[in-house]
Amino acid sequence: MKHRVGIVGAGQLARMMAQAAIPLGIELTLLAASPDDGAAKVVPNVVVGSPDDPDRIRELAARVDVITFDHELVDPDLLDALVAEGHDVQPRPDEMRLAQNKRLQRQMVTDAGLPGPAWTQVDDVSDVERFAGEHGWPVVLKAVRGGYDGRGVWKVDDRDMAETVVTGARDTGTELLAEAFQPLDGELAVLVARNPSGDCRVYPATETVQRDGICHELHVPARFGEEVSREAEALAMQIAERIGATGMLAIEFFVVAGRVLINELAPRPHNSGHWTIEGAEVSQFEQHLRAVLDWPLGGTAMVAPAAVTRNLLGPEDGSDPFARIPLSLGRSAAHIHWYGKESRPGRKIGHVTARADAPADAERIATVAWSALMAGEEQGT
Ligand code: ADP
């Protein structure tokens, strides 16, 4: 029976997969960039090396039944080679290719006739001007590859600003696309689990509260109303089926005037699903492992009426919240997840989740825990 999973990457997602692997007897082996990576500290089987090093990834492949990922920074051609050599790679290389490229994602959404923001490819600043002529300023310019947490996203108000970004991108060889700026009511993410046999399950839509392109909070149920959530969940299932996703797939949405627009996708467990550890019948991490092994999937329903997660970002004063874990535990029933990373200002170093009978209670319990850990920080919204 297949039960040995190799994970490329050893960050917090792999660390939380390790926690989920234990009760099911799933054996993990990691390809870690460094033995100090968060997951490498808690998993005994570790290959140290770069995911772009064919020898290291083959060393990983030789030790496991299936290869999966905790990030998408892997060369899909190398993955194709592994598949050709008979290795099981889930998600498939084409799904990884799609996840690495925002233009391919936008094209897929357009081809499928699904709702997304108006967009165009940008080769020159005149492309941005023409697009703004049709859709108005501001325009959002995005790096087609390599962006995350708002890096590689520029809101430009006029031709001069656009020119600065386009010139800078040309200098660094960065391909760009332009998107119509959306007046957001807010943002949602929907997690879908799908296994190679085609079993597919969707989690309740999650509201993601973003500031400066970084996700700070999760609220489930999302606060845009049932209809918006159900629409996003149906679209997410449609996309998972269309691309033949395997493992967890996170689809991010914009909510604009009560309707959803597809933003981007991630082919793995995702920050927006961290609440599922305590808040759902089966967590996204266990579900991902089950799915890539082609085992039966589990329930995605909530186990309480409300869940709130707050991310811990390294405090600006340089202090380390780790030492305040006992203080937080003494004040709140929220569940703390520490990622085993050194704290640096703005870096995601953990999260807290509270579930409760009412959203306001979940929010209060999570905020008390978060505030104790982040002593001195502004609370945000
Ligand atoms: P990343 O890959 O960094 O997550 P996103 O495309 O999700 O990039 O953009 C980061 C954030 O920027 C989004 O969460 C959203 O808040 C804002 N944003 C991105 N595109 C648009 C848009 N077209 N209109 C309005 N806001 C946007």
XYZ file of C-alpha atoms and ligand atoms in Angstrom:
408
model
C 0.000 0.000 0.000
C 1.272 3.445 -0.912
C 1.943 5.385 2.292
C 5.304 7.134 1.832
C 4.946 10.773 0.808
C 7.844 12.980 -0.269
C 7.340 16.708 0.179
C 9.355 19.217 -1.792
C 9.821 22.063 0.681
C 9.933 22.075 4.465
C 8.101 25.203 5.588
C 5.051 25.511 7.810
C 2.751 23.693 5.382
C 4.986 20.609 5.461
C 5.224 20.969 9.247
C 1.428 20.900 9.564
C 1.254 17.967 7.120
C 3.634 16.135 9.443
C 1.213 16.619 12.317
C -1.584 15.174 10.153
C 0.529 12.227 8.926
C 1.194 10.760 12.376
C -2.201 9.190 13.258
C -2.559 7.573 9.814
C 0.950 6.096 9.779
C 1.894 8.073 6.690
C 5.672 8.291 6.393
C 7.037 11.631 5.237
C 10.383 12.479 3.682
C 11.233 16.122 3.036
C 13.411 17.896 0.535
C 14.496 20.850 2.694
C 16.609 23.810 1.611
C 18.144 23.795 5.106
C 18.056 21.504 8.162
C 16.734 24.546 10.084
C 13.515 24.755 8.033
C 10.379 24.571 10.188
C 9.363 21.066 9.093
C 12.918 19.671 8.930
C 13.086 20.183 12.701
C 10.170 17.795 13.331
C 10.458 15.141 10.577
C 13.291 12.596 10.820
C 13.624 11.801 7.087
C 15.159 14.815 5.373
C 17.100 15.251 2.139
C 18.856 18.624 2.174
C 19.155 20.411 -1.152
C 17.564 22.652 -3.728
C 14.337 21.620 -5.476
C 16.041 22.639 -8.741
C 18.826 20.100 -8.234
C 17.787 17.027 -10.279
C 19.978 14.722 -8.167
C 18.386 15.784 -4.885
C 14.819 15.556 -6.166
C 15.582 12.084 -7.603
C 17.036 11.081 -4.230
C 13.717 12.121 -2.683
C 11.733 10.305 -5.400
C 13.644 7.056 -4.819
C 12.581 6.992 -1.155
C 8.834 7.585 -1.483
C 5.632 6.387 -3.213
C 4.407 9.844 -4.227
C 5.937 13.312 -4.451
C 4.040 16.445 -3.464
C 4.880 20.054 -2.566
C 4.695 22.725 0.115
C 5.469 25.487 -2.420
C 5.260 25.819 -6.201
C 8.814 26.961 -6.943
C 9.764 23.791 -8.797
C 10.715 23.397 -12.455
C 7.740 21.633 -14.128
C 10.041 20.184 -16.824
C 12.000 18.403 -14.116
C 8.685 17.061 -12.769
C 7.761 15.853 -16.268
C 11.069 13.966 -16.321
C 10.248 12.328 -12.971
C 6.826 11.245 -14.254
C 8.470 9.825 -17.404
C 10.818 7.852 -15.144
C 7.784 6.269 -13.485
C 7.444 8.401 -10.355
C 4.076 9.448 -9.018
C 3.908 13.268 -8.815
C 0.752 14.864 -7.344
C -0.348 17.490 -8.253
C 0.609 16.727 -11.850
C 3.335 18.871 -13.534
C 0.745 20.717 -15.664
C -1.120 21.843 -12.566
C 2.169 23.147 -11.136
C 2.804 24.943 -14.455
C -0.589 26.632 -14.216
C -0.023 27.602 -10.584
C 3.268 29.303 -11.433
C 1.840 31.511 -14.137
C -0.887 34.119 -13.566
C -1.348 34.635 -17.300
C -2.139 30.932 -17.849
C -4.581 31.131 -14.930
C -6.351 34.182 -16.391
C -6.442 32.489 -19.814
C -7.950 29.332 -18.306
C -10.676 31.394 -16.594
C -11.407 33.310 -19.824
C -11.461 30.118 -21.947
C -13.830 28.450 -19.504
C -16.172 31.454 -19.564
C -15.844 31.826 -15.791
C -15.976 35.206 -14.005
C -12.649 37.022 -13.549
C -11.348 40.585 -13.782
C -10.735 42.024 -17.259
C -7.036 41.535 -18.106
C -4.491 41.774 -20.871
C -0.920 40.816 -21.559
C 1.583 43.701 -21.269
C 4.570 43.946 -23.603
C 4.816 47.711 -23.582
C 3.431 50.702 -21.674
C 1.129 51.377 -24.665
C -0.674 48.099 -23.821
C -1.426 49.506 -20.354
C -2.625 52.807 -21.813
C -4.921 51.054 -24.286
C -6.296 48.835 -21.492
C -6.872 51.872 -19.250
C -8.672 53.527 -22.168
C -11.177 50.651 -22.100
C -11.386 49.967 -18.368
C -10.198 53.210 -16.716
C -7.431 53.976 -14.233
C -6.179 52.711 -11.849
C -4.854 49.542 -13.398
C -3.267 46.682 -11.466
C -0.007 45.405 -12.973
C 1.186 41.958 -11.910
C 4.277 39.882 -12.414
C 3.147 36.798 -14.332
C 5.471 34.630 -12.246
C 6.992 34.594 -8.809
C 4.729 37.034 -6.910
C 3.456 36.262 -3.408
C 2.059 38.169 -0.425
C 1.500 41.228 -2.656
C 5.069 41.295 -4.012
C 4.834 41.581 -7.762
C 1.539 43.555 -7.625
C 1.477 47.288 -8.479
C -1.569 49.554 -8.543
C -0.817 52.295 -11.064
C -2.870 55.499 -11.349
C -1.566 56.910 -14.625
C 0.756 56.438 -17.576
C 3.853 57.706 -15.702
C 3.429 55.203 -12.883
C 2.774 52.440 -15.401
C 5.920 53.364 -17.320
C 8.047 53.130 -14.166
C 6.735 49.621 -13.437
C 6.982 48.433 -17.058
C 10.570 49.740 -17.369
C 11.579 48.180 -14.058
C 10.023 44.877 -15.129
C 11.842 44.946 -18.459
C 15.153 45.513 -16.654
C 14.617 42.434 -14.506
C 13.116 40.282 -17.275
C 9.738 40.190 -15.510
C 6.719 39.392 -17.674
C 3.643 41.511 -16.768
C -0.110 41.437 -17.136
C -2.619 44.215 -16.511
C -5.891 43.828 -14.689
C -8.864 46.121 -14.115
C -8.730 47.471 -10.559
C -11.621 46.028 -8.539
C -13.429 47.987 -5.815
C -13.380 45.077 -3.382
C -16.099 44.296 -0.829
C -13.521 41.800 0.387
C -11.836 38.526 -0.529
C -12.669 34.829 -0.268
C -10.794 31.602 -0.702
C -12.268 28.172 -1.344
C -10.394 24.946 -0.710
C -11.128 21.859 -2.748
C -9.663 18.409 -2.211
C -9.529 16.032 -5.176
C -7.836 12.668 -5.547
C -6.602 11.016 -8.766
C -9.670 8.730 -8.775
C -11.805 11.864 -9.102
C -13.345 12.073 -5.614
C -13.785 15.798 -5.005
C -14.840 17.667 -1.821
C -15.177 21.361 -1.104
C -14.739 23.203 2.205
C -16.994 26.089 3.221
C -15.822 29.382 1.665
C -13.373 31.293 3.861
C -13.222 35.078 4.104
C -9.610 36.242 3.973
C -8.855 39.683 5.403
C -5.831 41.080 3.559
C -3.738 44.134 4.342
C -0.962 45.207 1.971
C -1.365 41.963 0.044
C -0.842 39.805 3.147
C -3.546 37.639 4.682
C -4.119 38.600 8.320
C -7.388 36.915 9.291
C -9.785 34.150 8.291
C -13.492 34.120 9.056
C -15.716 31.104 8.492
C -18.497 31.393 7.597
C -17.501 34.256 5.317
C -19.453 37.438 6.011
C -20.710 38.167 2.475
C -23.827 36.024 2.764
C -24.709 32.437 1.899
C -25.294 33.077 -1.774
C -21.808 34.505 -2.371
C -20.189 31.596 -0.505
C -22.163 28.951 -2.423
C -21.312 30.634 -5.743
C -17.589 30.622 -4.927
C -17.725 26.981 -3.778
C -19.449 25.903 -7.014
C -16.863 27.756 -9.121
C -13.981 26.229 -7.160
C -15.324 22.705 -7.747
C -15.733 23.485 -11.444
C -12.100 24.633 -11.694
C -10.774 21.622 -9.783
C -12.616 19.288 -12.177
C -11.621 21.266 -15.258
C -7.893 21.187 -14.503
C -7.979 17.670 -13.017
C -6.507 18.942 -9.755
C -5.028 16.481 -7.271
C -4.377 17.168 -3.604
C -5.631 20.412 -2.111
C -6.417 23.277 -4.433
C -7.054 26.788 -3.059
C -8.910 29.234 -5.271
C -8.807 32.913 -4.275
C -11.695 35.198 -5.186
C -12.445 38.905 -5.162
C -15.909 39.877 -3.939
C -17.202 42.895 -5.892
C -20.750 44.229 -5.584
C -21.957 40.941 -4.156
C -20.467 38.819 -6.971
C -17.302 36.727 -7.046
C -14.408 37.025 -9.502
C -11.698 34.372 -9.706
C -8.285 35.770 -8.752
C -5.672 33.041 -8.504
C -5.052 29.465 -7.464
C -2.570 27.539 -5.341
C -2.156 23.755 -5.768
C -1.555 22.806 -2.112
C -2.753 23.371 1.425
C -3.090 27.119 1.837
C -3.007 29.791 4.519
C -6.762 30.275 4.006
C -7.365 26.711 5.198
C -5.520 26.802 8.502
C -8.821 27.014 10.392
C -9.660 23.483 9.159
C -7.226 21.941 11.674
C -9.611 22.605 14.556
C -12.679 23.794 12.626
C -13.428 21.027 10.105
C -14.050 17.270 10.270
C -10.791 16.578 8.394
C -8.077 19.223 8.107
C -6.712 20.430 4.771
C -3.358 18.865 5.687
C -4.725 15.359 6.280
C -6.943 15.777 3.230
C -3.945 16.709 1.047
C -2.049 13.588 2.147
C -5.082 11.363 1.600
C -5.666 12.915 -1.823
C -2.109 12.595 -3.158
C -2.036 8.955 -1.995
C -5.391 8.399 -3.742
C -6.929 7.348 -0.442
C -10.603 8.130 0.302
C -11.228 11.754 1.248
C -12.831 12.851 4.516
C -15.552 15.245 5.623
C -15.168 18.956 4.988
C -18.012 20.224 7.177
C -17.372 22.586 10.072
C -17.403 21.032 13.544
C -18.573 24.303 15.145
C -20.753 27.136 13.829
C -17.869 29.641 13.592
C -14.083 29.706 13.287
C -11.633 32.613 13.225
C -7.906 32.401 12.529
C -5.445 35.256 13.031
C -1.982 35.055 11.524
C 1.034 35.912 13.646
C 3.443 38.149 11.783
C 6.783 38.924 13.401
C 6.321 42.127 15.492
C 7.851 45.359 14.220
C 9.630 45.911 17.568
C 11.761 42.847 16.872
C 10.474 40.937 19.911
C 9.786 37.204 19.655
C 6.227 36.087 20.478
C 7.468 32.549 21.197
C 8.253 33.454 24.820
C 4.655 34.688 25.244
C 2.984 31.361 24.328
C 2.283 30.394 27.992
C 0.860 33.873 28.656
C -1.475 33.497 25.671
C -2.541 29.984 26.683
C -3.374 31.317 30.141
C -5.709 33.953 28.734
C -7.502 32.260 25.867
C -8.829 28.909 24.672
C -7.580 29.573 21.135
C -5.292 26.988 19.511
C -1.768 28.212 18.853
C 0.316 27.000 15.910
C 3.986 27.933 15.976
C 5.882 27.393 12.714
C 9.347 26.924 14.221
C 10.747 29.957 12.396
C 12.835 32.778 13.715
C 10.722 35.917 14.191
C 11.456 38.817 11.817
C 9.229 41.876 11.352
C 6.345 41.021 9.019
C 7.255 37.340 8.590
C 4.474 34.744 9.049
C 5.586 32.825 12.138
C 2.382 31.182 13.312
C -1.356 31.518 13.710
C -4.117 31.135 16.285
C -7.539 29.604 15.673
C -10.682 29.786 17.794
C -13.944 27.996 17.113
C -17.168 28.905 18.876
C -20.951 28.841 18.674
C -21.052 32.424 17.373
C -18.684 34.417 15.117
C -18.258 37.226 17.664
C -17.097 34.715 20.301
C -14.611 33.069 17.919
C -13.247 36.496 17.036
C -12.897 37.525 20.668
C -11.163 34.287 21.710
C -8.734 34.481 18.758
C -8.006 38.159 19.391
C -7.235 37.672 23.085
C -4.729 34.937 22.198
C -3.251 36.977 19.338
C -2.899 40.131 21.453
C -1.077 38.283 24.231
C 1.387 36.870 21.698
C 1.831 40.129 19.820
C 2.070 42.357 22.925
C 2.327 45.990 21.916
C 1.227 45.589 18.295
C -1.727 47.431 16.807
C -4.700 45.086 16.666
C -5.856 45.975 13.185
C -9.428 45.080 12.328
P -0.243 37.506 -4.652
O 0.253 36.519 -5.644
O 0.794 38.394 -4.094
O -1.156 36.901 -3.606
P -2.684 38.731 -5.717
O -3.013 38.724 -7.152
O -3.506 37.858 -4.832
O -1.128 38.481 -5.569
O -2.768 40.244 -5.186
C -2.459 40.591 -3.860
C -3.544 41.479 -3.305
O -3.645 42.691 -4.045
C -4.928 40.849 -3.385
O -5.163 40.015 -2.283
C -5.827 42.077 -3.427
O -6.041 42.564 -2.104
C -5.006 43.089 -4.194
N -5.364 43.024 -5.631
C -4.825 42.218 -6.566
N -5.416 42.387 -7.768
C -6.346 43.337 -7.602
C -7.307 43.954 -8.479
N -7.390 43.631 -9.774
N -8.124 44.907 -7.951
C -8.045 45.255 -6.650
N -7.162 44.710 -5.780
C -6.330 43.761 -6.239
